Amino acid sequence: MKDIARRAGVSESAVSFALNDRPGVSEITRDRVRRVAEQLGWRPSTAARALSGEGSATVGLVVARPAATLGVDSFFLQLISGVQEVLAERHLGLLFQVVEDVAAECAVYRRWWAEHRVDGVLVVDPRTDDPRPALLDELGLPAVVTGGVPDPEAGPPGLSTVWADDAGAMASVVGHLHALGHRRIVHIAGMEGLAHTERRMRTLRAEAASRGLSGVRSVTTDYSDAEGAAVTRRVLQSAEPPTALVYDNDVMAVAGVAAASSLGFGVPNDVSVVAWEDSALCRMVHPWLTALSRDTVAFGRTAARELLALLDDGPAATVQVPLPRLIERESTGPVRDV
Protein backbone atom coordinates (compact mmCIF):
# COMPACT_ATOMS: atom_id res chain seq x y z
CA MET A 1 0.00 0.00 0.00
CA LYS A 2 2.93 2.33 0.67
CA ASP A 3 4.25 1.68 -2.84
CA ILE A 4 0.86 2.36 -4.41
CA ALA A 5 0.38 5.52 -2.34
CA ARG A 6 3.81 6.84 -3.31
CA ARG A 7 3.34 6.07 -7.00
CA ALA A 8 -0.21 7.52 -7.11
CA GLY A 9 0.67 10.58 -5.01
CA VAL A 10 -2.00 9.94 -2.39
CA SER A 11 -2.15 8.85 1.27
CA GLU A 12 -2.22 5.22 2.37
CA SER A 13 -5.72 5.73 3.74
CA ALA A 14 -6.84 6.91 0.30
CA VAL A 15 -5.38 3.73 -1.20
CA SER A 16 -7.32 1.64 1.32
CA PHE A 17 -10.56 3.49 0.55
CA ALA A 18 -10.04 3.09 -3.20
CA LEU A 19 -9.12 -0.58 -3.23
CA ASN A 20 -11.88 -1.59 -0.81
CA ASP A 21 -14.63 0.42 -2.59
CA ARG A 22 -15.22 2.67 0.40
CA PRO A 23 -16.37 6.29 0.30
CA GLY A 24 -13.86 9.01 1.06
CA VAL A 25 -12.05 9.47 -2.26
CA SER A 26 -13.10 10.87 -5.61
CA GLU A 27 -13.71 8.63 -8.60
CA ILE A 28 -10.67 10.15 -10.31
CA THR A 29 -8.46 9.19 -7.36
CA ARG A 30 -10.06 5.76 -7.14
CA ASP A 31 -9.33 5.07 -10.83
CA ARG A 32 -5.73 6.34 -10.50
CA VAL A 33 -5.08 4.12 -7.46
CA ARG A 34 -6.52 1.07 -9.22
CA ARG A 35 -4.41 1.67 -12.33
CA VAL A 36 -1.25 1.94 -10.23
CA ALA A 37 -2.22 -1.17 -8.26
CA GLU A 38 -2.67 -3.10 -11.48
CA GLN A 39 0.70 -1.91 -12.78
CA LEU A 40 2.38 -3.10 -9.58
CA GLY A 41 0.65 -6.49 -9.73
CA TRP A 42 -1.21 -5.93 -6.47
CA ARG A 43 -3.46 -8.72 -5.16
CA PRO A 44 -5.71 -8.42 -2.09
CA SER A 45 -4.52 -10.28 1.02
CA THR A 46 -7.52 -11.83 2.75
CA ALA A 47 -5.22 -13.11 5.51
CA ALA A 48 -4.12 -9.56 6.28
CA ARG A 49 -7.72 -8.38 6.39
CA ALA A 50 -8.58 -11.16 8.84
CA LEU A 51 -5.67 -10.29 11.12
CA SER A 52 -6.58 -6.61 11.13
CA GLY A 53 -10.20 -7.31 11.94
CA GLU A 54 -11.37 -6.28 8.47
CA GLY A 55 -11.97 -9.79 7.11
CA SER A 56 -15.32 -11.44 6.52
CA ALA A 57 -14.91 -13.86 9.47
CA THR A 58 -16.08 -16.55 7.06
CA VAL A 59 -14.45 -19.37 5.13
CA GLY A 60 -15.89 -21.00 2.05
CA LEU A 61 -16.49 -24.55 0.85
CA VAL A 62 -17.78 -25.36 -2.63
CA VAL A 63 -18.66 -28.90 -3.71
CA ALA A 64 -18.91 -29.66 -7.44
CA ARG A 65 -20.95 -32.86 -7.32
CA PRO A 66 -24.54 -33.80 -8.14
CA ALA A 67 -26.58 -32.41 -5.24
CA ALA A 68 -28.64 -35.61 -5.04
CA THR A 69 -25.57 -37.64 -4.05
CA LEU A 70 -24.56 -35.41 -1.12
CA GLY A 71 -27.57 -35.93 1.13
CA VAL A 72 -26.66 -39.56 1.78
CA ASP A 73 -22.85 -39.21 1.69
CA SER A 74 -21.56 -39.71 5.23
CA PHE A 75 -18.06 -38.51 4.28
CA PHE A 76 -19.08 -34.90 3.60
CA LEU A 77 -21.39 -34.72 6.62
CA GLN A 78 -18.58 -35.82 8.92
CA LEU A 79 -15.98 -33.65 7.19
CA ILE A 80 -18.14 -30.53 7.60
CA SER A 81 -18.79 -31.43 11.25
CA GLY A 82 -15.05 -31.44 11.91
CA VAL A 83 -14.54 -28.19 10.04
CA GLN A 84 -17.34 -26.49 11.94
CA GLU A 85 -15.93 -27.57 15.32
CA VAL A 86 -12.69 -25.70 14.65
CA LEU A 87 -14.32 -22.66 13.08
CA ALA A 88 -16.63 -22.27 16.06
CA GLU A 89 -13.61 -21.92 18.34
CA ARG A 90 -12.69 -18.73 16.44
CA HIS A 91 -16.29 -17.58 15.91
CA LEU A 92 -15.91 -18.01 12.15
CA GLY A 93 -18.73 -18.87 9.78
CA LEU A 94 -18.82 -21.44 6.97
CA LEU A 95 -20.25 -20.46 3.60
CA PHE A 96 -21.25 -23.64 1.75
CA GLN A 97 -22.37 -24.00 -1.86
CA VAL A 98 -23.06 -26.91 -4.23
CA VAL A 99 -22.44 -26.40 -7.96
CA GLU A 100 -22.61 -28.53 -11.11
CA ASP A 101 -18.96 -28.56 -12.17
CA VAL A 102 -15.49 -27.13 -11.61
CA ALA A 103 -16.08 -24.21 -13.99
CA ALA A 104 -19.03 -23.12 -11.86
CA GLU A 105 -16.90 -23.59 -8.73
CA CYS A 106 -14.23 -21.28 -10.14
CA ALA A 107 -16.91 -18.68 -10.90
CA VAL A 108 -18.02 -18.85 -7.25
CA TYR A 109 -14.45 -18.21 -6.07
CA ARG A 110 -14.16 -15.16 -8.32
CA ARG A 111 -17.45 -13.79 -7.04
CA TRP A 112 -16.59 -14.42 -3.39
CA TRP A 113 -13.22 -12.71 -3.88
CA ALA A 114 -14.75 -9.67 -5.62
CA GLU A 115 -17.40 -9.34 -2.90
CA HIS A 116 -14.97 -10.02 -0.02
CA ARG A 117 -17.32 -12.80 1.10
CA VAL A 118 -14.68 -15.19 2.50
CA ASP A 119 -11.19 -14.98 3.98
CA GLY A 120 -10.13 -18.39 2.66
CA VAL A 121 -11.50 -21.60 1.22
CA LEU A 122 -11.39 -25.35 1.72
CA VAL A 123 -11.07 -27.20 -1.58
CA VAL A 124 -12.36 -30.75 -1.92
CA ASP A 125 -12.18 -33.38 -4.65
CA PRO A 126 -8.85 -32.39 -6.25
CA ARG A 127 -8.74 -33.21 -9.95
CA THR A 128 -6.00 -34.72 -12.09
CA ASP A 129 -6.16 -31.59 -14.27
CA ASP A 130 -7.26 -28.94 -11.78
CA PRO A 131 -7.58 -25.21 -12.55
CA ARG A 132 -8.51 -24.23 -9.00
CA PRO A 133 -5.10 -24.00 -7.25
CA ALA A 134 -3.73 -21.58 -9.83
CA LEU A 135 -6.91 -19.48 -9.73
CA LEU A 136 -6.91 -19.24 -5.94
CA ASP A 137 -3.23 -18.28 -6.00
CA GLU A 138 -3.99 -15.55 -8.54
CA LEU A 139 -6.87 -14.23 -6.43
CA GLY A 140 -4.80 -14.32 -3.26
CA LEU A 141 -7.32 -16.50 -1.42
CA PRO A 142 -5.70 -18.74 1.21
CA ALA A 143 -6.71 -22.33 0.49
CA VAL A 144 -6.36 -25.85 1.83
CA VAL A 145 -6.91 -28.79 -0.49
CA THR A 146 -8.36 -31.86 1.24
CA GLY A 147 -7.52 -35.11 -0.49
CA GLY A 148 -4.11 -34.31 -1.89
CA VAL A 149 -3.17 -32.69 -5.19
CA PRO A 150 -1.85 -35.01 -7.95
CA ASP A 151 1.60 -33.37 -7.93
CA PRO A 152 2.40 -31.32 -4.79
CA GLU A 153 5.64 -30.05 -6.37
CA ALA A 154 3.77 -28.50 -9.29
CA GLY A 155 1.19 -26.58 -7.23
CA PRO A 156 1.35 -22.97 -5.98
CA PRO A 157 3.75 -22.64 -3.02
CA GLY A 158 1.13 -21.02 -0.80
CA LEU A 159 -1.33 -23.90 -1.01
CA SER A 160 -1.74 -26.26 1.96
CA THR A 161 -2.78 -29.89 1.54
CA VAL A 162 -4.33 -32.46 3.87
CA TRP A 163 -4.33 -35.94 2.40
CA ALA A 164 -4.89 -39.62 3.10
CA ASP A 165 -2.91 -42.49 1.61
CA ASP A 166 -5.46 -43.89 -0.86
CA ALA A 167 -2.78 -46.06 -2.46
CA GLY A 168 -1.88 -47.70 0.83
CA ALA A 169 -5.56 -48.22 1.67
CA MET A 170 -6.29 -49.89 -1.66
CA ALA A 171 -3.23 -52.10 -1.27
CA SER A 172 -4.56 -53.33 2.09
CA VAL A 173 -7.95 -54.14 0.54
CA VAL A 174 -6.42 -56.09 -2.35
CA GLY A 175 -4.10 -57.93 0.05
CA HIS A 176 -7.06 -58.95 2.23
CA LEU A 177 -9.10 -60.22 -0.73
CA HIS A 178 -6.15 -61.97 -2.33
CA ALA A 179 -5.43 -63.83 0.92
CA LEU A 180 -9.04 -65.10 0.82
CA GLY A 181 -8.46 -66.53 -2.65
CA HIS A 182 -10.14 -63.84 -4.74
CA ARG A 183 -8.75 -63.43 -8.24
CA ARG A 184 -11.63 -61.61 -9.99
CA ILE A 185 -12.11 -58.24 -8.27
CA VAL A 186 -14.16 -55.29 -9.55
CA HIS A 187 -13.64 -51.84 -8.05
CA ILE A 188 -16.86 -49.80 -8.32
CA ALA A 189 -15.17 -46.42 -8.17
CA GLY A 190 -16.25 -42.83 -7.73
CA MET A 191 -16.15 -40.02 -10.27
CA GLU A 192 -13.67 -40.15 -13.12
CA GLY A 193 -10.99 -37.45 -13.05
CA LEU A 194 -10.85 -37.09 -9.26
CA ALA A 195 -7.28 -37.41 -8.03
CA HIS A 196 -8.13 -39.92 -5.29
CA THR A 197 -10.22 -42.02 -7.69
CA GLU A 198 -7.30 -42.17 -10.13
CA ARG A 199 -4.89 -43.12 -7.32
CA ARG A 200 -7.13 -45.95 -6.17
CA MET A 201 -7.58 -47.30 -9.70
CA ARG A 202 -3.87 -46.99 -10.44
CA THR A 203 -2.98 -48.85 -7.23
CA LEU A 204 -5.52 -51.58 -7.99
CA ARG A 205 -3.90 -52.15 -11.39
CA ALA A 206 -0.41 -52.20 -9.87
CA GLU A 207 -1.42 -54.63 -7.10
CA ALA A 208 -3.14 -56.89 -9.64
CA ALA A 209 -0.06 -56.90 -11.88
CA SER A 210 2.28 -57.70 -9.00
CA ARG A 211 0.08 -60.65 -7.95
CA GLY A 212 -0.56 -61.92 -11.48
CA LEU A 213 -4.31 -61.18 -11.40
CA SER A 214 -5.98 -60.65 -14.78
CA GLY A 215 -9.64 -60.43 -13.75
CA VAL A 216 -9.35 -57.08 -11.95
CA ARG A 217 -10.80 -53.76 -13.16
CA SER A 218 -12.42 -50.48 -12.09
CA VAL A 219 -15.74 -48.95 -13.19
CA THR A 220 -16.40 -45.26 -12.45
CA THR A 221 -19.74 -43.93 -11.15
CA ASP A 222 -21.24 -40.74 -9.69
CA TYR A 223 -21.12 -42.19 -6.12
CA SER A 224 -24.91 -42.63 -6.04
CA ASP A 225 -26.79 -45.69 -4.80
CA ALA A 226 -28.53 -45.93 -8.19
CA GLU A 227 -25.29 -46.21 -10.15
CA GLY A 228 -23.75 -48.47 -7.52
CA ALA A 229 -26.66 -50.90 -7.89
CA ALA A 230 -26.71 -50.66 -11.70
CA VAL A 231 -22.99 -51.40 -12.06
CA THR A 232 -23.29 -54.25 -9.55
CA ARG A 233 -26.03 -55.92 -11.59
CA ARG A 234 -24.06 -55.45 -14.81
CA VAL A 235 -20.80 -56.98 -13.59
CA LEU A 236 -22.48 -59.86 -11.77
CA GLN A 237 -24.41 -60.78 -14.93
CA SER A 238 -21.24 -60.88 -17.04
CA ALA A 239 -19.77 -64.13 -18.42
CA GLU A 240 -17.17 -64.26 -15.63
CA PRO A 241 -18.66 -62.44 -12.64
CA PRO A 242 -16.28 -61.13 -9.98
CA THR A 243 -15.92 -62.92 -6.68
CA ALA A 244 -15.26 -59.62 -4.84
CA LEU A 245 -16.56 -56.06 -5.16
CA VAL A 246 -14.87 -52.96 -3.72
CA TYR A 247 -17.06 -49.84 -3.50
CA ASP A 248 -15.75 -46.29 -3.17
CA ASN A 249 -18.34 -45.35 -0.54
CA ASP A 250 -20.73 -46.92 1.93
CA VAL A 251 -23.91 -45.91 0.08
CA MET A 252 -22.93 -47.77 -3.10
CA ALA A 253 -21.82 -50.80 -1.09
CA VAL A 254 -25.19 -51.10 0.66
CA ALA A 255 -27.01 -50.67 -2.66
CA GLY A 256 -24.68 -53.26 -4.18
CA VAL A 257 -25.54 -55.86 -1.52
CA ALA A 258 -29.25 -55.38 -2.28
CA ALA A 259 -28.61 -55.63 -6.03
CA ALA A 260 -26.55 -58.79 -5.62
CA SER A 261 -29.27 -60.35 -3.45
CA SER A 262 -31.92 -59.58 -6.06
CA LEU A 263 -29.88 -61.59 -8.58
CA GLY A 264 -29.53 -64.53 -6.22
CA PHE A 265 -25.92 -63.83 -5.16
CA GLY A 266 -25.23 -64.38 -1.48
CA VAL A 267 -22.77 -62.20 0.44
CA PRO A 268 -20.12 -63.43 1.13
CA ASN A 269 -20.78 -66.98 -0.13
CA ASP A 270 -20.97 -65.94 -3.79
CA VAL A 271 -19.39 -62.49 -3.73
CA SER A 272 -17.43 -60.59 -1.07
CA VAL A 273 -18.07 -56.87 -0.52
CA VAL A 274 -15.79 -54.11 0.83
CA ALA A 275 -16.89 -50.50 1.44
CA TRP A 276 -14.36 -47.66 1.32
CA GLU A 277 -16.04 -45.50 4.00
CA ASP A 278 -17.11 -47.13 7.25
CA SER A 279 -20.31 -45.71 8.73
CA ALA A 280 -23.47 -46.71 10.57
CA LEU A 281 -24.84 -47.87 7.20
CA CYS A 282 -22.22 -50.61 7.09
CA ARG A 283 -23.64 -52.01 10.32
CA MET A 284 -27.31 -51.65 9.34
CA VAL A 285 -27.22 -54.16 6.48
CA HIS A 286 -26.94 -57.94 6.64
CA PRO A 287 -24.24 -59.06 6.63
CA TRP A 288 -22.27 -56.25 8.24
CA LEU A 289 -19.82 -54.81 5.74
CA THR A 290 -16.05 -55.07 5.80
CA ALA A 291 -14.95 -51.45 5.45
CA LEU A 292 -12.08 -49.01 5.52
CA SER A 293 -12.40 -46.85 8.61
CA ARG A 294 -10.93 -43.41 9.22
CA ASP A 295 -11.75 -40.49 11.49
CA THR A 296 -13.34 -38.19 8.92
CA VAL A 297 -14.38 -35.67 11.58
CA ALA A 298 -10.70 -35.37 12.58
CA PHE A 299 -9.87 -34.99 8.87
CA GLY A 300 -12.17 -31.96 8.77
CA ARG A 301 -10.65 -30.52 11.95
CA THR A 302 -7.15 -30.84 10.50
CA ALA A 303 -8.14 -29.13 7.25
CA ALA A 304 -9.80 -26.25 9.13
CA ARG A 305 -6.79 -25.79 11.44
CA GLU A 306 -4.45 -25.63 8.45
CA LEU A 307 -6.64 -22.95 6.87
CA LEU A 308 -6.65 -20.93 10.10
CA ALA A 309 -2.85 -21.22 10.17
CA LEU A 310 -2.72 -19.66 6.69
CA LEU A 311 -5.08 -16.88 7.81
CA ASP A 312 -2.72 -16.23 10.71
CA ASP A 313 0.03 -15.73 8.14
CA GLY A 314 1.62 -19.13 8.76
CA PRO A 315 3.49 -21.10 6.07
CA ALA A 316 1.80 -23.56 3.73
CA ALA A 317 1.98 -27.18 4.86
CA THR A 318 1.34 -30.70 3.64
CA VAL A 319 -0.27 -32.89 6.30
CA GLN A 320 -0.93 -36.61 6.00
CA VAL A 321 -3.71 -38.09 8.13
CA PRO A 322 -3.51 -41.67 9.47
CA LEU A 323 -3.90 -44.55 7.00
CA PRO A 324 -7.50 -45.82 6.83
CA ARG A 325 -7.82 -49.11 8.73
CA LEU A 326 -9.54 -52.14 7.22
CA ILE A 327 -12.19 -53.52 9.58
CA GLU A 328 -12.99 -57.12 8.67
CA ARG A 329 -16.64 -58.08 9.09
CA GLU A 330 -19.02 -60.70 7.69
CA SER A 331 -19.25 -59.43 4.09
CA THR A 332 -15.86 -60.87 3.07
CA GLY A 333 -14.93 -64.52 3.09
CA PRO A 334 -12.94 -67.13 1.21
CA VAL A 335 -13.81 -67.95 -2.36
CA ARG A 336 -16.22 -70.85 -2.49
CA ASP A 337 -15.03 -74.03 -4.19
CA VAL A 338 -16.83 -74.66 -7.50
Coordinates of C-alpha atoms in Angstrom, one line a residue:
M1 CA 0.0 0.0 0.0
K2 CA 2.9 2.3 0.7
D3 CA 4.3 1.7 -2.8
I4 CA 0.9 2.4 -4.4
A5 CA 0.4 5.5 -2.3
R6 CA 3.8 6.8 -3.3
R7 CA 3.3 6.1 -7.0
A8 CA -0.2 7.5 -7.1
G9 CA 0.7 10.6 -5.0
V10 CA -2.0 9.9 -2.4
S11 CA -2.1 8.9 1.3
E12 CA -2.2 5.2 2.4
S13 CA -5.7 5.7 3.7
A14 CA -6.8 6.9 0.3
V15 CA -5.4 3.7 -1.2
S16 CA -7.3 1.6 1.3
F17 CA -10.6 3.5 0.5
A18 CA -10.0 3.1 -3.2
L19 CA -9.1 -0.6 -3.2
N20 CA -11.9 -1.6 -0.8
D21 CA -14.6 0.4 -2.6
R22 CA -15.2 2.7 0.4
P23 CA -16.4 6.3 0.3
G24 CA -13.9 9.0 1.1
V25 CA -12.1 9.5 -2.3
S26 CA -13.1 10.9 -5.6
E27 CA -13.7 8.6 -8.6
I28 CA -10.7 10.2 -10.3
T29 CA -8.5 9.2 -7.4
R30 CA -10.1 5.8 -7.1
D31 CA -9.3 5.1 -10.8
R32 CA -5.7 6.3 -10.5
V33 CA -5.1 4.1 -7.5
R34 CA -6.5 1.1 -9.2
R35 CA -4.4 1.7 -12.3
V36 CA -1.3 1.9 -10.2
A37 CA -2.2 -1.2 -8.3
E38 CA -2.7 -3.1 -11.5
Q39 CA 0.7 -1.9 -12.8
L40 CA 2.4 -3.1 -9.6
G41 CA 0.6 -6.5 -9.7
W42 CA -1.2 -5.9 -6.5
R43 CA -3.5 -8.7 -5.2
P44 CA -5.7 -8.4 -2.1
S45 CA -4.5 -10.3 1.0
T46 CA -7.5 -11.8 2.7
A47 CA -5.2 -13.1 5.5
A48 CA -4.1 -9.6 6.3
R49 CA -7.7 -8.4 6.4
A50 CA -8.6 -11.2 8.8
L51 CA -5.7 -10.3 11.1
S52 CA -6.6 -6.6 11.1
G53 CA -10.2 -7.3 11.9
E54 CA -11.4 -6.3 8.5
G55 CA -12.0 -9.8 7.1
S56 CA -15.3 -11.4 6.5
A57 CA -14.9 -13.9 9.5
T58 CA -16.1 -16.5 7.1
V59 CA -14.5 -19.4 5.1
G60 CA -15.9 -21.0 2.0
L61 CA -16.5 -24.6 0.8
V62 CA -17.8 -25.4 -2.6
V63 CA -18.7 -28.9 -3.7
A64 CA -18.9 -29.7 -7.4
R65 CA -20.9 -32.9 -7.3
P66 CA -24.5 -33.8 -8.1
A67 CA -26.6 -32.4 -5.2
A68 CA -28.6 -35.6 -5.0
T69 CA -25.6 -37.6 -4.0
L70 CA -24.6 -35.4 -1.1
G71 CA -27.6 -35.9 1.1
V72 CA -26.7 -39.6 1.8
D73 CA -22.9 -39.2 1.7
S74 CA -21.6 -39.7 5.2
F75 CA -18.1 -38.5 4.3
F76 CA -19.1 -34.9 3.6
L77 CA -21.4 -34.7 6.6
Q78 CA -18.6 -35.8 8.9
L79 CA -16.0 -33.6 7.2
I80 CA -18.1 -30.5 7.6
S81 CA -18.8 -31.4 11.3
G82 CA -15.0 -31.4 11.9
V83 CA -14.5 -28.2 10.0
Q84 CA -17.3 -26.5 11.9
E85 CA -15.9 -27.6 15.3
V86 CA -12.7 -25.7 14.7
L87 CA -14.3 -22.7 13.1
A88 CA -16.6 -22.3 16.1
E89 CA -13.6 -21.9 18.3
R90 CA -12.7 -18.7 16.4
H91 CA -16.3 -17.6 15.9
L92 CA -15.9 -18.0 12.1
G93 CA -18.7 -18.9 9.8
L94 CA -18.8 -21.4 7.0
L95 CA -20.2 -20.5 3.6
F96 CA -21.3 -23.6 1.7
Q97 CA -22.4 -24.0 -1.9
V98 CA -23.1 -26.9 -4.2
V99 CA -22.4 -26.4 -8.0
E100 CA -22.6 -28.5 -11.1
D101 CA -19.0 -28.6 -12.2
V102 CA -15.5 -27.1 -11.6
A103 CA -16.1 -24.2 -14.0
A104 CA -19.0 -23.1 -11.9
E105 CA -16.9 -23.6 -8.7
C106 CA -14.2 -21.3 -10.1
A107 CA -16.9 -18.7 -10.9
V108 CA -18.0 -18.8 -7.3
Y109 CA -14.5 -18.2 -6.1
R110 CA -14.2 -15.2 -8.3
R111 CA -17.5 -13.8 -7.0
W112 CA -16.6 -14.4 -3.4
W113 CA -13.2 -12.7 -3.9
A114 CA -14.8 -9.7 -5.6
E115 CA -17.4 -9.3 -2.9
H116 CA -15.0 -10.0 0.0
R117 CA -17.3 -12.8 1.1
V118 CA -14.7 -15.2 2.5
D119 CA -11.2 -15.0 4.0
G120 CA -10.1 -18.4 2.7
V121 CA -11.5 -21.6 1.2
L122 CA -11.4 -25.4 1.7
V123 CA -11.1 -27.2 -1.6
V124 CA -12.4 -30.8 -1.9
D125 CA -12.2 -33.4 -4.7
P126 CA -8.8 -32.4 -6.3
R127 CA -8.7 -33.2 -10.0
T128 CA -6.0 -34.7 -12.1
D129 CA -6.2 -31.6 -14.3
D130 CA -7.3 -28.9 -11.8
P131 CA -7.6 -25.2 -12.6
R132 CA -8.5 -24.2 -9.0
P133 CA -5.1 -24.0 -7.2
A134 CA -3.7 -21.6 -9.8
L135 CA -6.9 -19.5 -9.7
L136 CA -6.9 -19.2 -5.9
D137 CA -3.2 -18.3 -6.0
E138 CA -4.0 -15.6 -8.5
L139 CA -6.9 -14.2 -6.4
G140 CA -4.8 -14.3 -3.3
L141 CA -7.3 -16.5 -1.4
P142 CA -5.7 -18.7 1.2
A143 CA -6.7 -22.3 0.5
V144 CA -6.4 -25.8 1.8
V145 CA -6.9 -28.8 -0.5
T146 CA -8.4 -31.9 1.2
G147 CA -7.5 -35.1 -0.5
G148 CA -4.1 -34.3 -1.9
V149 CA -3.2 -32.7 -5.2
P150 CA -1.9 -35.0 -7.9
D151 CA 1.6 -33.4 -7.9
P152 CA 2.4 -31.3 -4.8
E153 CA 5.6 -30.1 -6.4
A154 CA 3.8 -28.5 -9.3
G155 CA 1.2 -26.6 -7.2
P156 CA 1.3 -23.0 -6.0
P157 CA 3.8 -22.6 -3.0
G158 CA 1.1 -21.0 -0.8
L159 CA -1.3 -23.9 -1.0
S160 CA -1.7 -26.3 2.0
T161 CA -2.8 -29.9 1.5
V162 CA -4.3 -32.5 3.9
W163 CA -4.3 -35.9 2.4
A164 CA -4.9 -39.6 3.1
D165 CA -2.9 -42.5 1.6
D166 CA -5.5 -43.9 -0.9
A167 CA -2.8 -46.1 -2.5
G168 CA -1.9 -47.7 0.8
A169 CA -5.6 -48.2 1.7
M170 CA -6.3 -49.9 -1.7
A171 CA -3.2 -52.1 -1.3
S172 CA -4.6 -53.3 2.1
V173 CA -8.0 -54.1 0.5
V174 CA -6.4 -56.1 -2.3
G175 CA -4.1 -57.9 0.1
H176 CA -7.1 -58.9 2.2
L177 CA -9.1 -60.2 -0.7
H178 CA -6.1 -62.0 -2.3
A179 CA -5.4 -63.8 0.9
L180 CA -9.0 -65.1 0.8
G181 CA -8.5 -66.5 -2.6
H182 CA -10.1 -63.8 -4.7
R183 CA -8.7 -63.4 -8.2
R184 CA -11.6 -61.6 -10.0
I185 CA -12.1 -58.2 -8.3
V186 CA -14.2 -55.3 -9.5
H187 CA -13.6 -51.8 -8.0
I188 CA -16.9 -49.8 -8.3
A189 CA -15.2 -46.4 -8.2
G190 CA -16.3 -42.8 -7.7
M191 CA -16.1 -40.0 -10.3
E192 CA -13.7 -40.2 -13.1
G193 CA -11.0 -37.5 -13.1
L194 CA -10.8 -37.1 -9.3
A195 CA -7.3 -37.4 -8.0
H196 CA -8.1 -39.9 -5.3
T197 CA -10.2 -42.0 -7.7
E198 CA -7.3 -42.2 -10.1
R199 CA -4.9 -43.1 -7.3
R200 CA -7.1 -46.0 -6.2
M201 CA -7.6 -47.3 -9.7
R202 CA -3.9 -47.0 -10.4
T203 CA -3.0 -48.8 -7.2
L204 CA -5.5 -51.6 -8.0
R205 CA -3.9 -52.2 -11.4
A206 CA -0.4 -52.2 -9.9
E207 CA -1.4 -54.6 -7.1
A208 CA -3.1 -56.9 -9.6
A209 CA -0.1 -56.9 -11.9
S210 CA 2.3 -57.7 -9.0
R211 CA 0.1 -60.6 -8.0
G212 CA -0.6 -61.9 -11.5
L213 CA -4.3 -61.2 -11.4
S214 CA -6.0 -60.6 -14.8
G215 CA -9.6 -60.4 -13.7
V216 CA -9.3 -57.1 -12.0
R217 CA -10.8 -53.8 -13.2
S218 CA -12.4 -50.5 -12.1
V219 CA -15.7 -48.9 -13.2
T220 CA -16.4 -45.3 -12.5
T221 CA -19.7 -43.9 -11.1
D222 CA -21.2 -40.7 -9.7
Y223 CA -21.1 -42.2 -6.1
S224 CA -24.9 -42.6 -6.0
D225 CA -26.8 -45.7 -4.8
A226 CA -28.5 -45.9 -8.2
E227 CA -25.3 -46.2 -10.1
G228 CA -23.7 -48.5 -7.5
A229 CA -26.7 -50.9 -7.9
A230 CA -26.7 -50.7 -11.7
V231 CA -23.0 -51.4 -12.1
T232 CA -23.3 -54.3 -9.6
R233 CA -26.0 -55.9 -11.6
R234 CA -24.1 -55.4 -14.8
V235 CA -20.8 -57.0 -13.6
L236 CA -22.5 -59.9 -11.8
Q237 CA -24.4 -60.8 -14.9
S238 CA -21.2 -60.9 -17.0
A239 CA -19.8 -64.1 -18.4
E240 CA -17.2 -64.3 -15.6
P241 CA -18.7 -62.4 -12.6
P242 CA -16.3 -61.1 -10.0
T243 CA -15.9 -62.9 -6.7
A244 CA -15.3 -59.6 -4.8
L245 CA -16.6 -56.1 -5.2
V246 CA -14.9 -53.0 -3.7
Y247 CA -17.1 -49.8 -3.5
D248 CA -15.8 -46.3 -3.2
N249 CA -18.3 -45.3 -0.5
D250 CA -20.7 -46.9 1.9
V251 CA -23.9 -45.9 0.1
M252 CA -22.9 -47.8 -3.1
A253 CA -21.8 -50.8 -1.1
V254 CA -25.2 -51.1 0.7
A255 CA -27.0 -50.7 -2.7
G256 CA -24.7 -53.3 -4.2
V257 CA -25.5 -55.9 -1.5
A258 CA -29.2 -55.4 -2.3
A259 CA -28.6 -55.6 -6.0
A260 CA -26.6 -58.8 -5.6
S261 CA -29.3 -60.4 -3.4
S262 CA -31.9 -59.6 -6.1
L263 CA -29.9 -61.6 -8.6
G264 CA -29.5 -64.5 -6.2
F265 CA -25.9 -63.8 -5.2
G266 CA -25.2 -64.4 -1.5
V267 CA -22.8 -62.2 0.4
P268 CA -20.1 -63.4 1.1
N269 CA -20.8 -67.0 -0.1
D270 CA -21.0 -65.9 -3.8
V271 CA -19.4 -62.5 -3.7
S272 CA -17.4 -60.6 -1.1
V273 CA -18.1 -56.9 -0.5
V274 CA -15.8 -54.1 0.8
A275 CA -16.9 -50.5 1.4
W276 CA -14.4 -47.7 1.3
E277 CA -16.0 -45.5 4.0
D278 CA -17.1 -47.1 7.3
S279 CA -20.3 -45.7 8.7
A280 CA -23.5 -46.7 10.6
L281 CA -24.8 -47.9 7.2
C282 CA -22.2 -50.6 7.1
R283 CA -23.6 -52.0 10.3
M284 CA -27.3 -51.7 9.3
V285 CA -27.2 -54.2 6.5
H286 CA -26.9 -57.9 6.6
P287 CA -24.2 -59.1 6.6
W288 CA -22.3 -56.2 8.2
L289 CA -19.8 -54.8 5.7
T290 CA -16.1 -55.1 5.8
A291 CA -15.0 -51.4 5.4
L292 CA -12.1 -49.0 5.5
S293 CA -12.4 -46.9 8.6
R294 CA -10.9 -43.4 9.2
D295 CA -11.7 -40.5 11.5
T296 CA -13.3 -38.2 8.9
V297 CA -14.4 -35.7 11.6
A298 CA -10.7 -35.4 12.6
F299 CA -9.9 -35.0 8.9
G300 CA -12.2 -32.0 8.8
R301 CA -10.7 -30.5 12.0
T302 CA -7.2 -30.8 10.5
A303 CA -8.1 -29.1 7.2
A304 CA -9.8 -26.3 9.1
R305 CA -6.8 -25.8 11.4
E306 CA -4.4 -25.6 8.4
L307 CA -6.6 -23.0 6.9
L308 CA -6.7 -20.9 10.1
A309 CA -2.9 -21.2 10.2
L310 CA -2.7 -19.7 6.7
L311 CA -5.1 -16.9 7.8
D312 CA -2.7 -16.2 10.7
D313 CA 0.0 -15.7 8.1
G314 CA 1.6 -19.1 8.8
P315 CA 3.5 -21.1 6.1
A316 CA 1.8 -23.6 3.7
A317 CA 2.0 -27.2 4.9
T318 CA 1.3 -30.7 3.6
V319 CA -0.3 -32.9 6.3
Q320 CA -0.9 -36.6 6.0
V321 CA -3.7 -38.1 8.1
P322 CA -3.5 -41.7 9.5
L323 CA -3.9 -44.5 7.0
P324 CA -7.5 -45.8 6.8
R325 CA -7.8 -49.1 8.7
L326 CA -9.5 -52.1 7.2
I327 CA -12.2 -53.5 9.6
E328 CA -13.0 -57.1 8.7
R329 CA -16.6 -58.1 9.1
E330 CA -19.0 -60.7 7.7
S331 CA -19.3 -59.4 4.1
T332 CA -15.9 -60.9 3.1
G333 CA -14.9 -64.5 3.1
P334 CA -12.9 -67.1 1.2
V335 CA -13.8 -67.9 -2.4
R336 CA -16.2 -70.9 -2.5
D337 CA -15.0 -74.0 -4.2
V338 CA -16.8 -74.7 -7.5

